[in-house]
Short mmCIF file of C-alpha atoms in Angstrom, two decimals:
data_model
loop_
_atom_site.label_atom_id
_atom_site.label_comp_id
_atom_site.label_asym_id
_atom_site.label_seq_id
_atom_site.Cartn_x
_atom_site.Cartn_y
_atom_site.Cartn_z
CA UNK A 251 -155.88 55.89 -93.13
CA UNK A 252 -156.59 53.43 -95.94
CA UNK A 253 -159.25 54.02 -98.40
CA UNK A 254 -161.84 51.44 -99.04
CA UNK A 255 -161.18 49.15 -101.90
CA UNK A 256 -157.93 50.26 -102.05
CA UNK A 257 -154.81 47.97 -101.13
CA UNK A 258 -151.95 49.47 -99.32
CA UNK A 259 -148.50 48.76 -100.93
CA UNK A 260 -146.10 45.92 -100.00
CA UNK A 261 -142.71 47.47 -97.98
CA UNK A 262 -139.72 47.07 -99.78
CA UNK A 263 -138.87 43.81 -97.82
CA UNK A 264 -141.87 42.36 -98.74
CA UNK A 265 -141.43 42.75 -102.57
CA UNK A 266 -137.70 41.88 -102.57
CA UNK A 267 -139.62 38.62 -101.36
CA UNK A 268 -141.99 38.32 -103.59
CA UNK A 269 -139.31 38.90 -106.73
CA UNK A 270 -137.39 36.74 -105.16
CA UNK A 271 -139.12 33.78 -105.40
CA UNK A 272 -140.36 34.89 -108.77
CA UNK A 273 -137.45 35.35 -110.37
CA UNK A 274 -135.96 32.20 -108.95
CA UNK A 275 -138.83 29.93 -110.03
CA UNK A 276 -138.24 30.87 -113.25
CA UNK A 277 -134.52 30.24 -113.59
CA UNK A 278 -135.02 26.94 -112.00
CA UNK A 279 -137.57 25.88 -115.01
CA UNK A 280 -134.79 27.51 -117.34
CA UNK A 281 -132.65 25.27 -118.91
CA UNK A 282 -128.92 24.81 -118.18
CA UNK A 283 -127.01 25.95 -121.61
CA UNK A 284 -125.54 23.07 -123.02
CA UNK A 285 -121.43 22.26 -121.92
CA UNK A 286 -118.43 23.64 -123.42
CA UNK A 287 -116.31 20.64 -124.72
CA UNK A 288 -113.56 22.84 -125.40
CA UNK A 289 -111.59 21.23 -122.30
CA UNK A 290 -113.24 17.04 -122.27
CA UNK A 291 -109.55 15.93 -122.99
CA UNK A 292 -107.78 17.98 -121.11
CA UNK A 293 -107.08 15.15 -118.78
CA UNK A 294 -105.43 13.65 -121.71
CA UNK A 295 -102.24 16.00 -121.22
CA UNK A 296 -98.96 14.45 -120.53
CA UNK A 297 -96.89 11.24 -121.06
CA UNK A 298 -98.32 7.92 -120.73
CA UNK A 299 -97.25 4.58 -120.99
CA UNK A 300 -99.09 3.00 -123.49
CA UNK A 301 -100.57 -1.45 -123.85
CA UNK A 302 -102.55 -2.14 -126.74
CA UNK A 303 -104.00 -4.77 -128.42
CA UNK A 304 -105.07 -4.99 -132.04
CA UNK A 305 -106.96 -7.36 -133.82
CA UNK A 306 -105.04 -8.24 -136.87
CA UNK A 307 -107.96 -9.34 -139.26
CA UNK A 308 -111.23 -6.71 -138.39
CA UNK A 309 -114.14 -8.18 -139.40
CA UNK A 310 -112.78 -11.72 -141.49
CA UNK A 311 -113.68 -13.76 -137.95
CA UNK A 312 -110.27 -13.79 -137.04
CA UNK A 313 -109.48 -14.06 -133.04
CA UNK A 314 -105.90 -13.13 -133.11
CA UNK A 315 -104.31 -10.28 -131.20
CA UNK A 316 -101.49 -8.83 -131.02
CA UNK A 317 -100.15 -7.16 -128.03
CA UNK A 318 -97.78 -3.63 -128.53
CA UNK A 319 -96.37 -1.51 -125.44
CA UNK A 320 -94.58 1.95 -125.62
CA UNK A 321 -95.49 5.45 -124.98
CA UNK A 322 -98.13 8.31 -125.92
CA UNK A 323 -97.32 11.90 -125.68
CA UNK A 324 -100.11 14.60 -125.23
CA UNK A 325 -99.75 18.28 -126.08
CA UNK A 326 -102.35 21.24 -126.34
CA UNK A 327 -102.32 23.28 -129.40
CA UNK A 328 -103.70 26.59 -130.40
CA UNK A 329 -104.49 27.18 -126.34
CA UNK A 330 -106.36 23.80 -126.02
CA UNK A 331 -108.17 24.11 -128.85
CA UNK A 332 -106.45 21.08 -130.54
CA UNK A 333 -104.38 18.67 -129.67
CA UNK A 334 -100.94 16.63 -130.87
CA UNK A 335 -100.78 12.98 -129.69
CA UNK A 336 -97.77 11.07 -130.47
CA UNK A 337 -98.21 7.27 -130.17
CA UNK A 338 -94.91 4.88 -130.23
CA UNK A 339 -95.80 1.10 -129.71
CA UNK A 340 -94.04 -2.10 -130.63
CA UNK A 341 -94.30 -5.76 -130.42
CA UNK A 342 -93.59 -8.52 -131.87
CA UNK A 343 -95.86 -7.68 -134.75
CA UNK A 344 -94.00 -4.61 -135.58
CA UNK A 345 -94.40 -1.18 -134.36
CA UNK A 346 -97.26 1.44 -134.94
CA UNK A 347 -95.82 4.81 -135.25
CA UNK A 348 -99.18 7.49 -134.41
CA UNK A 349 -100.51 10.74 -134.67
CA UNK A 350 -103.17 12.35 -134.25
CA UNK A 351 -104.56 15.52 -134.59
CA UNK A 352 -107.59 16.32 -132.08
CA UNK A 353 -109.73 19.34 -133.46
CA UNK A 354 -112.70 21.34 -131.44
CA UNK A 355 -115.27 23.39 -133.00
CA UNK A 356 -116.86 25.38 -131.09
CA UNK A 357 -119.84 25.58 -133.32
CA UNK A 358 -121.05 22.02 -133.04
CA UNK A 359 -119.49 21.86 -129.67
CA UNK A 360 -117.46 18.21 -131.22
CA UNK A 361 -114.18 17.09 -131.91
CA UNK A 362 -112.69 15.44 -134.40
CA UNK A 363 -109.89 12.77 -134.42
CA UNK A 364 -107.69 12.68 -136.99
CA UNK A 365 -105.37 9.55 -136.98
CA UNK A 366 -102.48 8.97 -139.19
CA UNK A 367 -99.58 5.92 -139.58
CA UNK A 368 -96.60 6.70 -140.03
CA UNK A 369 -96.30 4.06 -142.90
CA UNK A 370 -99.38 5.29 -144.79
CA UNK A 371 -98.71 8.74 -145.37
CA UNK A 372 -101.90 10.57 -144.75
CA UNK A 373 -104.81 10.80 -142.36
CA UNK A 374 -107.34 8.50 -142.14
CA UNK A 375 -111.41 10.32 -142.18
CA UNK A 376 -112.08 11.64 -138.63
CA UNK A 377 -114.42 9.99 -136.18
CA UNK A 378 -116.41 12.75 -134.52
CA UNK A 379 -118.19 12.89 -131.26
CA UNK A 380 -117.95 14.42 -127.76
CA UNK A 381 -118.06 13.29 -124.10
CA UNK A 382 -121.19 12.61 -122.26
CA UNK A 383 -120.40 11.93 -118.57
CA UNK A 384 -117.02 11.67 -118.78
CA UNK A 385 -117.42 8.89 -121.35
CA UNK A 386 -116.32 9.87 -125.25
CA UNK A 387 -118.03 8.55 -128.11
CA UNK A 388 -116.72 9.43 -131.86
CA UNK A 389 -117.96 7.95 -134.78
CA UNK A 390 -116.88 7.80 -138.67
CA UNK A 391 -118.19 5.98 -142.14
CA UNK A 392 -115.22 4.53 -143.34
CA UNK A 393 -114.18 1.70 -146.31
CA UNK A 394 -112.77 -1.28 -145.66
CA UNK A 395 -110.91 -3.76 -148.37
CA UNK A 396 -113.47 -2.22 -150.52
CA UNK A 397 -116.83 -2.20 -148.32
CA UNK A 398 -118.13 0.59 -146.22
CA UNK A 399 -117.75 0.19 -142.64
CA UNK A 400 -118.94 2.35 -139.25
CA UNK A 401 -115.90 2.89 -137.02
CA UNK A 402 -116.73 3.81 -133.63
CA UNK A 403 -114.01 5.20 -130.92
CA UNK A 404 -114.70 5.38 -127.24
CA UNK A 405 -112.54 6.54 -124.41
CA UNK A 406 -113.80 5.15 -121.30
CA UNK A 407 -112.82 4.94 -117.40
CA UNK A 408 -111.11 8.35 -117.35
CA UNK A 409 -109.00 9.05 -114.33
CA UNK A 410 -106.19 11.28 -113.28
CA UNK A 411 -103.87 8.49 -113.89
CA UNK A 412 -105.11 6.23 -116.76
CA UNK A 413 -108.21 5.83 -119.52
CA UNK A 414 -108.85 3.63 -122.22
CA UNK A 415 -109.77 3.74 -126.07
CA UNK A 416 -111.03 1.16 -127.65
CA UNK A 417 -112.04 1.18 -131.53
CA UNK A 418 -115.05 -1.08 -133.34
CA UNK A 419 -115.85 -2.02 -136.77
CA UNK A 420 -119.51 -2.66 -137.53
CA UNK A 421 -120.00 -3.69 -141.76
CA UNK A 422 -124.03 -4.12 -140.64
CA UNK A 423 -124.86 -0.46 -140.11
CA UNK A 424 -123.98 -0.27 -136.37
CA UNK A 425 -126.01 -3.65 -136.05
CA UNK A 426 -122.84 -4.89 -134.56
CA UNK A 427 -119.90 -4.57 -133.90
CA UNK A 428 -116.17 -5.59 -133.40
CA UNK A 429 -113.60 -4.54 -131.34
CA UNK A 430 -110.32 -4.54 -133.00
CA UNK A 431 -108.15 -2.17 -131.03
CA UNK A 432 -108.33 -1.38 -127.25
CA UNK A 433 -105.69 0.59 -125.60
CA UNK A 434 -105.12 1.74 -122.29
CA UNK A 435 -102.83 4.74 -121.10
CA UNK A 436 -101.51 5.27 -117.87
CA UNK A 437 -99.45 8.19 -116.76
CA UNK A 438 -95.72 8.93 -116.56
CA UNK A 439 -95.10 9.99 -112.68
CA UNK A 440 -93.18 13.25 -112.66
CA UNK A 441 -93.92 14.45 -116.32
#
Protein backbone atom coordinates (compact mmCIF):
# COMPACT_ATOMS: atom_id res chain seq x y z
CA UNK A 1 0.00 0.00 0.00
CA UNK A 2 1.52 3.32 -1.06
CA UNK A 3 1.68 6.19 1.21
CA UNK A 4 0.32 9.49 0.19
CA UNK A 5 2.79 11.88 -1.27
CA UNK A 6 5.09 9.34 -1.55
CA UNK A 7 6.30 7.91 -5.07
CA UNK A 8 6.88 4.27 -5.42
CA UNK A 9 10.31 3.35 -6.97
CA UNK A 10 11.02 2.65 -10.66
CA UNK A 11 11.79 -1.48 -11.25
CA UNK A 12 15.08 -2.14 -12.29
CA UNK A 13 13.97 -2.25 -16.02
CA UNK A 14 12.63 0.92 -15.82
CA UNK A 15 15.83 2.72 -14.57
CA UNK A 16 18.22 0.74 -16.83
CA UNK A 17 15.87 2.84 -19.25
CA UNK A 18 15.99 5.83 -17.92
CA UNK A 19 20.14 5.68 -17.61
CA UNK A 20 20.09 4.58 -20.70
CA UNK A 21 18.98 7.28 -22.52
CA UNK A 22 20.78 9.52 -20.10
CA UNK A 23 23.91 8.37 -20.42
CA UNK A 24 23.63 8.12 -24.16
CA UNK A 25 22.44 11.70 -24.68
CA UNK A 26 25.32 12.77 -23.19
CA UNK A 27 27.97 10.89 -25.13
CA UNK A 28 26.26 11.89 -28.26
CA UNK A 29 26.81 15.82 -27.31
CA UNK A 30 30.47 14.62 -26.34
CA UNK A 31 32.94 15.26 -28.71
CA UNK A 32 34.80 12.66 -30.82
CA UNK A 33 38.69 12.90 -29.62
CA UNK A 34 40.56 14.20 -32.32
CA UNK A 35 42.36 11.30 -34.98
CA UNK A 36 45.54 9.59 -34.56
CA UNK A 37 47.73 10.46 -37.66
CA UNK A 38 50.16 8.02 -36.66
CA UNK A 39 49.02 5.71 -39.72
CA UNK A 40 47.69 8.79 -42.72
CA UNK A 41 50.58 7.39 -44.96
CA UNK A 42 50.43 4.14 -44.42
CA UNK A 43 48.97 3.70 -47.82
CA UNK A 44 52.18 5.10 -48.97
CA UNK A 45 54.02 1.62 -48.34
CA UNK A 46 55.55 -0.15 -51.20
CA UNK A 47 57.13 0.40 -54.67
CA UNK A 48 55.76 2.75 -57.09
CA UNK A 49 56.46 3.85 -60.36
CA UNK A 50 57.07 7.28 -60.29
CA UNK A 51 56.12 10.61 -63.47
CA UNK A 52 56.98 13.93 -62.46
CA UNK A 53 57.15 17.13 -63.69
CA UNK A 54 59.18 20.06 -62.43
CA UNK A 55 59.15 23.49 -63.23
CA UNK A 56 62.66 24.49 -63.90
CA UNK A 57 62.50 28.31 -63.02
CA UNK A 58 59.85 28.62 -59.66
CA UNK A 59 58.63 31.80 -59.50
CA UNK A 60 60.90 33.89 -62.53
CA UNK A 61 57.53 33.37 -64.94
CA UNK A 62 59.06 30.65 -66.59
CA UNK A 63 56.54 27.91 -68.29
CA UNK A 64 58.99 25.21 -68.89
CA UNK A 65 58.74 21.66 -67.58
CA UNK A 66 60.53 19.04 -67.51
CA UNK A 67 59.23 15.59 -67.43
CA UNK A 68 61.36 12.65 -65.16
CA UNK A 69 60.06 8.88 -64.76
CA UNK A 70 61.56 6.15 -62.41
CA UNK A 71 60.67 4.64 -59.17
CA UNK A 72 59.82 5.51 -55.36
CA UNK A 73 60.37 3.09 -52.62
CA UNK A 74 58.37 3.30 -49.28
CA UNK A 75 59.44 1.77 -45.97
CA UNK A 76 58.11 2.15 -42.28
CA UNK A 77 60.55 2.95 -39.65
CA UNK A 78 60.59 2.82 -35.93
CA UNK A 79 57.04 0.63 -36.25
CA UNK A 80 55.39 3.29 -38.53
CA UNK A 81 56.36 5.98 -36.74
CA UNK A 82 58.59 7.35 -39.59
CA UNK A 83 59.15 6.68 -42.76
CA UNK A 84 62.19 6.18 -45.58
CA UNK A 85 61.20 7.16 -49.16
CA UNK A 86 63.65 6.62 -51.82
CA UNK A 87 62.92 8.58 -55.04
CA UNK A 88 64.99 7.66 -58.42
CA UNK A 89 63.81 9.76 -61.50
CA UNK A 90 65.47 10.74 -64.75
CA UNK A 91 64.94 12.57 -67.88
CA UNK A 92 66.35 14.31 -70.16
CA UNK A 93 67.08 17.07 -67.71
CA UNK A 94 69.10 14.86 -65.54
CA UNK A 95 68.11 12.73 -62.74
CA UNK A 96 66.82 13.63 -59.14
CA UNK A 97 68.18 11.24 -56.70
CA UNK A 98 65.51 11.60 -53.26
CA UNK A 99 65.02 11.02 -49.81
CA UNK A 100 63.05 11.70 -47.46
CA UNK A 101 62.58 11.24 -44.05
CA UNK A 102 58.75 11.31 -42.85
CA UNK A 103 58.56 12.03 -38.96
CA UNK A 104 55.21 11.77 -36.60
CA UNK A 105 54.81 13.34 -33.34
CA UNK A 106 52.45 12.26 -31.51
CA UNK A 107 52.20 15.40 -29.51
CA UNK A 108 51.00 17.74 -32.20
CA UNK A 109 49.46 14.83 -33.92
CA UNK A 110 51.76 16.22 -37.48
CA UNK A 111 54.36 15.07 -39.58
CA UNK A 112 57.11 16.39 -40.90
CA UNK A 113 58.81 15.90 -44.35
CA UNK A 114 62.19 16.06 -44.58
CA UNK A 115 63.52 16.09 -48.25
CA UNK A 116 67.05 15.82 -49.29
CA UNK A 117 69.06 15.67 -53.00
CA UNK A 118 71.39 13.65 -53.39
CA UNK A 119 73.60 16.44 -55.00
CA UNK A 120 73.10 18.94 -52.16
CA UNK A 121 74.16 17.16 -49.25
CA UNK A 122 71.71 17.96 -46.56
CA UNK A 123 68.01 18.30 -45.86
CA UNK A 124 66.07 20.92 -46.92
CA UNK A 125 63.55 22.66 -43.68
CA UNK A 126 60.50 20.35 -43.26
CA UNK A 127 57.03 21.22 -44.46
CA UNK A 128 54.63 20.16 -41.72
CA UNK A 129 51.02 19.31 -41.81
CA UNK A 130 48.61 16.34 -41.56
CA UNK A 131 45.71 14.80 -43.54
CA UNK A 132 42.24 16.06 -43.39
CA UNK A 133 39.93 13.69 -45.34
CA UNK A 134 42.28 11.77 -46.87
CA UNK A 135 43.80 14.91 -48.41
CA UNK A 136 47.53 16.03 -46.89
CA UNK A 137 48.49 19.46 -46.54
CA UNK A 138 52.23 20.41 -45.24
CA UNK A 139 53.55 23.65 -45.21
CA UNK A 140 57.19 25.33 -44.67
CA UNK A 141 58.85 29.11 -44.76
CA UNK A 142 61.62 28.63 -46.87
CA UNK A 143 64.38 31.09 -48.92
CA UNK A 144 64.64 31.26 -52.26
CA UNK A 145 67.76 32.87 -54.40
CA UNK A 146 67.80 35.04 -51.43
CA UNK A 147 63.95 35.88 -50.68
CA UNK A 148 61.66 34.11 -48.32
CA UNK A 149 59.19 31.96 -49.83
CA UNK A 150 55.98 29.66 -48.44
CA UNK A 151 56.31 26.13 -49.81
CA UNK A 152 53.25 24.20 -49.64
CA UNK A 153 53.06 20.18 -50.28
CA UNK A 154 49.84 18.36 -50.89
CA UNK A 155 49.17 14.72 -51.54
CA UNK A 156 45.93 14.38 -53.13
CA UNK A 157 43.61 11.55 -54.81
CA UNK A 158 44.87 8.75 -52.53
CA UNK A 159 44.01 5.27 -53.63
CA UNK A 160 45.18 1.76 -53.11
CA UNK A 161 47.00 1.99 -56.30
CA UNK A 162 48.23 5.59 -56.96
CA UNK A 163 48.27 9.41 -55.28
CA UNK A 164 49.77 12.48 -56.18
CA UNK A 165 52.08 15.30 -54.63
CA UNK A 166 52.31 18.30 -55.92
CA UNK A 167 54.58 21.23 -54.41
CA UNK A 168 53.85 25.34 -54.65
CA UNK A 169 55.87 28.34 -54.18
CA UNK A 170 54.02 31.45 -53.05
CA UNK A 171 56.84 34.77 -52.56
CA UNK A 172 53.34 36.91 -51.63
CA UNK A 173 52.60 35.34 -48.26
CA UNK A 174 50.36 32.47 -49.51
CA UNK A 175 48.60 35.23 -51.73
CA UNK A 176 49.48 32.92 -54.50
CA UNK A 177 50.92 30.49 -55.59
CA UNK A 178 52.92 28.30 -58.12
CA UNK A 179 53.10 24.91 -58.81
CA UNK A 180 56.50 23.78 -59.66
CA UNK A 181 56.56 20.07 -59.02
CA UNK A 182 53.63 17.57 -59.33
CA UNK A 183 54.22 13.93 -59.14
CA UNK A 184 52.15 11.05 -59.31
CA UNK A 185 52.91 7.41 -57.94
CA UNK A 186 51.36 4.39 -58.93
CA UNK A 187 52.04 1.00 -57.53
CA UNK A 188 54.36 -1.89 -58.43
CA UNK A 189 51.89 -5.09 -58.85
CA UNK A 190 53.31 -7.92 -56.79
CA UNK A 191 55.67 -5.87 -54.41
Amino acid sequence: MAIAGRRRAPKNGTMTIVLGAILGGLLAASPAPPADGAHDFDFAFGAWTTRLTRLQRPLTGSKDWVEYSGTTVVRPVWGGRAQLVELDVAGAAGRIEGLSLRLYDPETRRWSLNFANARGGGMAPPTIGGFTDRRGVFTSEETLDGRAIQVRFVVTEVTPDEYRYEQAFSADGGGTWEVNWIATDTRVKGR
